[in-house]
Coordinates of C-alpha atoms in Angstrom, one line a residue:
M1 CA -19.3 -13.0 -4.6
N2 CA -16.7 -12.1 -7.8
E3 CA -16.4 -9.5 -10.2
T4 CA -20.4 -10.1 -11.0
G5 CA -21.6 -12.3 -8.5
T6 CA -25.3 -11.2 -6.6
D7 CA -24.6 -14.1 -3.6
K8 CA -24.4 -12.3 -0.7
N9 CA -25.2 -13.8 2.0
F10 CA -22.9 -16.9 0.7
A11 CA -19.9 -14.1 0.7
A12 CA -20.3 -12.9 4.1
A13 CA -20.1 -16.1 5.1
I14 CA -16.2 -17.0 3.2
S15 CA -16.0 -13.3 4.5
I16 CA -16.1 -14.3 8.0
I17 CA -13.8 -17.5 7.8
A18 CA -11.0 -15.5 6.1
I19 CA -11.1 -12.4 8.7
T20 CA -11.1 -15.2 11.7
I21 CA -8.2 -17.0 9.8
T22 CA -6.3 -14.1 9.4
T23 CA -6.7 -12.5 13.3
I24 CA -5.5 -16.3 14.4
I25 CA -2.2 -16.1 12.5
F26 CA -2.2 -12.8 13.4
L27 CA -2.8 -13.2 16.8
I28 CA -0.1 -16.1 16.8
Q29 CA 2.8 -13.8 15.2
K30 CA 2.1 -11.0 17.7
Y31 CA 2.8 -14.2 20.4
I32 CA 4.8 -15.3 19.3
N33 CA 7.2 -12.0 18.3
S34 CA 6.6 -10.8 22.3
K35 CA 8.1 -13.9 23.4
F36 CA 11.4 -13.8 21.5
R37 CA 11.6 -10.8 21.3
F38 CA 15.9 -10.3 22.6
T39 CA 18.4 -7.3 22.9
M40 CA 22.0 -7.2 22.2
N41 CA 24.7 -5.1 23.8
A42 CA 27.8 -5.9 23.0
L43 CA 31.9 -4.6 24.3
H44 CA 33.0 -5.8 20.5
P45 CA 29.9 -5.9 18.3
I46 CA 30.6 -8.3 15.6
E47 CA 32.2 -7.4 13.3
A48 CA 30.9 -7.9 9.3
K49 CA 34.4 -10.7 7.6
E50 CA 34.7 -9.9 3.9
V51 CA 34.3 -13.5 2.1
K52 CA 37.2 -14.5 -0.1
G53 CA 37.5 -17.4 -3.0
I54 CA 35.4 -19.9 -4.4
K55 CA 32.9 -18.7 -1.5
A56 CA 33.2 -15.1 -1.9
I57 CA 31.6 -16.4 -5.6
F58 CA 28.6 -18.9 -4.6
A59 CA 27.2 -16.5 -2.3
H60 CA 27.6 -14.2 -5.1
I61 CA 25.7 -16.7 -7.4
F62 CA 23.4 -16.9 -5.6
C63 CA 21.7 -14.2 -4.4
Y64 CA 21.9 -12.6 -7.4
G65 CA 20.1 -15.7 -8.7
I66 CA 17.2 -15.5 -6.4
V67 CA 16.8 -11.4 -7.4
F68 CA 17.3 -12.1 -11.9
L69 CA 14.1 -14.8 -10.8
A70 CA 12.4 -12.5 -8.2
Y71 CA 12.6 -10.0 -11.0
A72 CA 12.6 -12.2 -13.9
P73 CA 8.5 -11.8 -14.4
Q74 CA 8.9 -8.3 -13.9
L75 CA 11.2 -7.9 -16.9
Y76 CA 10.0 -10.1 -19.6
V77 CA 6.0 -8.1 -18.8
F78 CA 7.8 -5.0 -20.2
Y79 CA 9.9 -6.8 -22.7
T80 CA 6.3 -7.8 -24.2
S81 CA 4.8 -4.2 -24.0
F82 CA 6.6 -3.4 -27.0
Q83 CA 6.3 -6.7 -28.6
N84 CA 3.8 -6.5 -32.0
T85 CA 0.6 -7.8 -30.7
S86 CA -2.3 -9.4 -33.5
G87 CA -5.4 -10.3 -32.1
K88 CA -4.6 -12.3 -28.6
L89 CA -1.3 -13.4 -30.7
F90 CA 2.3 -11.8 -30.1
V91 CA 4.0 -11.3 -33.4
A92 CA 8.2 -10.8 -34.5
G93 CA 8.5 -7.5 -34.4
Y94 CA 8.8 -4.5 -31.8
S95 CA 6.8 -1.4 -31.7
F96 CA 5.5 1.0 -30.0
N97 CA 1.7 -0.2 -30.8
S98 CA -0.1 -0.9 -27.6
Y99 CA 1.5 2.5 -25.8
I100 CA -0.1 3.5 -27.3
E101 CA -3.3 1.3 -27.3
A102 CA -3.4 2.1 -24.3
F103 CA -3.1 5.3 -24.0
R104 CA -6.1 6.4 -26.4
K105 CA -8.4 3.7 -25.0
V106 CA -7.8 4.0 -21.3
G107 CA -6.2 6.4 -20.0
T108 CA -9.8 7.8 -17.8
A109 CA -8.4 5.0 -15.8
I110 CA -4.5 6.5 -15.7
K111 CA -6.6 9.8 -14.4
N112 CA -8.6 7.8 -12.2
T113 CA -5.9 6.2 -10.8
F114 CA -4.0 9.5 -9.7
F115 CA -7.2 10.8 -8.7
I116 CA -8.5 8.2 -6.2
G117 CA -5.4 7.7 -4.9
G118 CA -4.3 11.2 -4.8
T119 CA -8.0 11.7 -2.6
A120 CA -7.8 8.7 -0.8
L121 CA -4.0 9.8 0.3
C122 CA -4.4 13.2 1.1
F123 CA -7.5 11.3 4.1
I124 CA -5.2 8.8 4.6
V125 CA -2.3 11.3 6.1
L126 CA -5.1 13.5 7.8
I127 CA -6.4 10.7 9.6
S128 CA -3.0 9.1 11.1
V129 CA -1.0 12.0 12.6
L130 CA -4.5 12.3 14.2
I131 CA -4.3 8.5 15.6
A132 CA -0.7 9.4 15.9
Y133 CA -0.6 11.9 17.8
L134 CA -3.5 10.7 20.1
A135 CA -1.9 7.1 20.4
V136 CA 1.2 9.1 21.6
R137 CA 0.8 12.0 23.5
R138 CA -2.6 11.4 25.7
N139 CA -2.2 7.5 25.4
S140 CA -5.2 6.6 27.8
K141 CA -6.8 2.8 26.8
L142 CA -9.7 4.2 23.8
N143 CA -7.0 5.9 22.4
K144 CA -4.2 1.9 23.1
V145 CA -8.4 0.6 21.0
L146 CA -8.1 3.2 18.1
D147 CA -4.2 2.9 17.6
T148 CA -5.3 -1.7 16.4
L149 CA -8.1 -0.9 14.8
S150 CA -5.7 1.0 12.7
M151 CA -3.9 -2.1 12.3
V152 CA -7.0 -4.6 11.3
P153 CA -7.2 -3.4 7.9
Q154 CA -4.1 -4.5 7.0
V155 CA -4.7 -8.2 8.0
I156 CA -8.3 -8.6 6.3
P157 CA -8.5 -9.9 3.0
G158 CA -9.4 -6.3 0.5
S159 CA -12.4 -8.3 -1.1
V160 CA -13.3 -9.6 2.5
I161 CA -13.3 -5.6 2.8
G162 CA -15.3 -4.2 -0.1
I163 CA -17.7 -6.3 0.4
A164 CA -18.4 -5.6 3.6
L165 CA -18.8 -1.7 1.7
I166 CA -21.0 -3.1 -0.9
T167 CA -24.0 -5.1 2.0
G168 CA -23.0 -1.2 3.9
F169 CA -23.5 1.0 1.0
N170 CA -25.5 -0.5 -1.7
K171 CA -29.6 0.4 0.1
P172 CA -32.3 1.0 -2.3
N173 CA -32.0 5.5 -1.5
F174 CA -28.6 5.4 -0.9
T175 CA -26.1 3.6 -2.8
L176 CA -22.3 4.6 -3.1
V177 CA -21.1 1.7 -4.7
G178 CA -19.1 2.6 -8.2
T179 CA -18.8 5.9 -7.2
F180 CA -15.4 7.7 -6.5
L181 CA -16.4 8.0 -2.7
I182 CA -16.7 3.9 -2.1
M183 CA -13.5 3.4 -4.3
I184 CA -11.2 5.9 -1.3
I185 CA -13.5 5.0 1.5
A186 CA -12.1 1.2 0.2
L187 CA -8.2 2.4 -0.2
V188 CA -8.2 4.8 3.5
I189 CA -9.6 1.5 5.5
R190 CA -6.9 -0.8 3.5
R191 CA -4.1 0.9 3.6
N192 CA -4.0 3.2 6.3
A193 CA -1.9 1.4 8.6
Y194 CA 1.9 1.8 6.8
T195 CA 1.3 5.8 7.6
V196 CA -0.2 5.3 11.5
R197 CA 3.1 3.8 12.3
S198 CA 4.9 5.3 10.7
S199 CA 3.7 8.5 12.2
V200 CA 4.0 6.7 15.7
A201 CA 7.3 5.6 16.0
I202 CA 8.8 8.8 14.1
L203 CA 6.1 10.3 17.5
Q204 CA 8.0 8.7 19.8
Q205 CA 11.1 9.8 19.1
I206 CA 10.0 13.5 19.6
P207 CA 10.5 14.6 23.1
L208 CA 8.0 16.1 24.4
S209 CA 9.2 18.8 26.4
I210 CA 9.4 20.0 22.7
E211 CA 5.7 21.2 22.7
E212 CA 5.4 21.5 26.9
A213 CA 8.5 24.5 26.1
A214 CA 6.3 26.2 23.2
I215 CA 2.9 26.4 24.9
S216 CA 5.2 27.2 27.7
L217 CA 6.1 30.7 26.0
G218 CA 2.1 31.3 25.3
T219 CA 1.8 29.2 22.3
S220 CA -1.4 27.1 22.4
K221 CA -2.2 23.3 21.9
L222 CA -3.4 23.4 18.1
K223 CA -0.7 25.4 17.3
T224 CA 2.1 24.2 18.3
F225 CA 1.0 21.2 16.9
F226 CA 0.5 22.4 13.5
Q227 CA 3.2 25.1 13.9
V228 CA 6.1 22.8 15.9
T229 CA 4.7 18.8 15.6
V230 CA 3.6 18.0 12.6
P231 CA 6.6 19.7 11.1
M232 CA 8.6 17.0 12.8
M233 CA 7.0 14.3 12.0
L234 CA 6.8 15.1 8.6
N235 CA 10.0 12.9 8.1
G236 CA 7.9 10.0 8.7
V237 CA 4.2 10.9 7.9
V238 CA 6.0 10.9 3.8
S239 CA 8.1 7.8 4.5
G240 CA 4.9 6.2 5.7
A241 CA 2.6 8.0 3.1
L242 CA 4.8 7.3 -0.1
L243 CA 4.3 3.8 1.2
S244 CA 0.6 3.9 1.4
W245 CA 0.8 5.5 -2.4
I246 CA 2.5 2.4 -3.4
T247 CA 0.3 0.2 -2.2
I248 CA -2.5 2.1 -3.1
I249 CA -3.1 2.3 -6.8
T250 CA -1.5 -1.3 -6.8
E251 CA -4.5 -1.9 -5.0
L252 CA -6.7 -4.9 -7.1
S253 CA -8.8 -6.9 -4.6
S254 CA -11.4 -4.0 -3.5
G255 CA -11.5 -2.3 -6.1
V256 CA -12.6 -4.9 -8.1
I257 CA -15.6 -6.1 -6.0
L258 CA -16.5 -1.7 -5.9
Y259 CA -16.2 0.0 -9.7
N260 CA -18.4 0.1 -12.7
Y261 CA -16.6 2.5 -16.1
K262 CA -16.1 5.7 -14.8
T263 CA -14.1 4.5 -11.4
I264 CA -12.0 1.8 -12.8
T265 CA -8.4 2.2 -12.1
L266 CA -5.7 0.6 -13.9
T267 CA -4.8 -1.9 -11.3
I268 CA -8.2 -3.7 -12.3
Q269 CA -7.8 -2.4 -16.2
I270 CA -4.9 -3.9 -16.4
Y271 CA -6.8 -7.2 -14.7
T272 CA -9.4 -6.7 -17.6
Y273 CA -7.5 -6.7 -20.5
V274 CA -6.3 -9.4 -19.1
S275 CA -9.9 -11.3 -18.5
R276 CA -9.8 -10.6 -23.4
G277 CA -6.9 -11.8 -23.8
S278 CA -5.3 -8.5 -25.2
Y279 CA -1.7 -9.4 -23.7
G280 CA -0.3 -6.9 -25.3
V281 CA -2.0 -3.7 -23.8
A282 CA -1.6 -5.8 -20.8
A283 CA 1.7 -5.5 -20.2
A284 CA 2.2 -1.4 -21.4
L285 CA -0.4 -1.0 -19.3
A286 CA 1.9 -2.6 -16.4
A287 CA 5.3 -1.4 -17.5
I288 CA 3.9 2.0 -16.3
L289 CA 2.6 0.6 -13.5
S290 CA 5.6 -0.2 -12.5
S291 CA 6.6 2.4 -13.7
V292 CA 6.1 5.0 -11.4
T293 CA 5.9 2.2 -8.5
I294 CA 9.7 2.1 -9.1
L295 CA 10.0 5.4 -8.9
S296 CA 7.9 5.3 -6.0
L297 CA 10.2 3.4 -4.3
V298 CA 12.9 5.6 -5.4
I299 CA 11.6 9.0 -3.9
F300 CA 10.9 6.7 -0.4
M301 CA 14.8 5.9 -0.2
K302 CA 16.2 8.6 -0.9
V303 CA 13.0 10.9 1.7
S304 CA 14.0 8.2 4.8
K305 CA 17.0 8.3 3.7
N306 CA 16.9 4.1 3.8
Q307 CA 17.3 1.9 1.5
N308 CA 14.6 -0.4 2.4
I309 CA 11.2 -0.7 2.8
M310 CA 10.9 -2.1 6.3
M311 CA 9.1 -0.2 9.0

């Protein structure tokens, strides 16, 4: 099934193959991690040594070269977004015409991106905090299964989730395909894992004795959860939510199957403009999306007080 295809049976068969492959790889990765995990304790830890001379020069050239190659396509997108265009061709000269046309034609896509993404993020935060609390504080086999299931969508292709939602919610008397609701559901399913893992990690660092002390002083469990536990989890939850937000606003694979003209988002709009050959407007939209993503990453690093995005 592509953006306009209708062969659901064939799409379902391909989806099962994709799920099987990704699940096998995921299980192999978990097995390898469990077998080769180790810790190292040393009286005199290894110290970093400053490299000097020709080795330092080559090391800097290599590192900066890799970074430059990684960012070169993105920089070129920013460059082409300011070039003048004539039809499908770039012509001499620079201007803001592509940005003006982008805001004039796709204001709805930009608004939809923030509305759908913001709504999905609210549900993600709520669900993730509850799953984390159940997995850490109410440890049971059922809650462990719930925690594991929350990670499954991370290894399932977005197109597979889109096809599953179409198959399940495209009935004669119950059609959600093309609505804001199904777009939000798809994003919650796809991007919940980041916030769940971050919430679980931060909650594991909070001593249970703090909650027990609040309860022993007469506070109800519900009040303790919202007034003691959640505020202490806030740093980890916000870090995970920002990562979820970044992946939400750049999501394409599930949305391109589920959207219609009323629910089109920025990434899907970029895809459609590229398909039509309108590269100037597509570059302008891509530059806008990249700027939002970079801003989100900066906020993430400030909130988490960390210079990387590894969880």
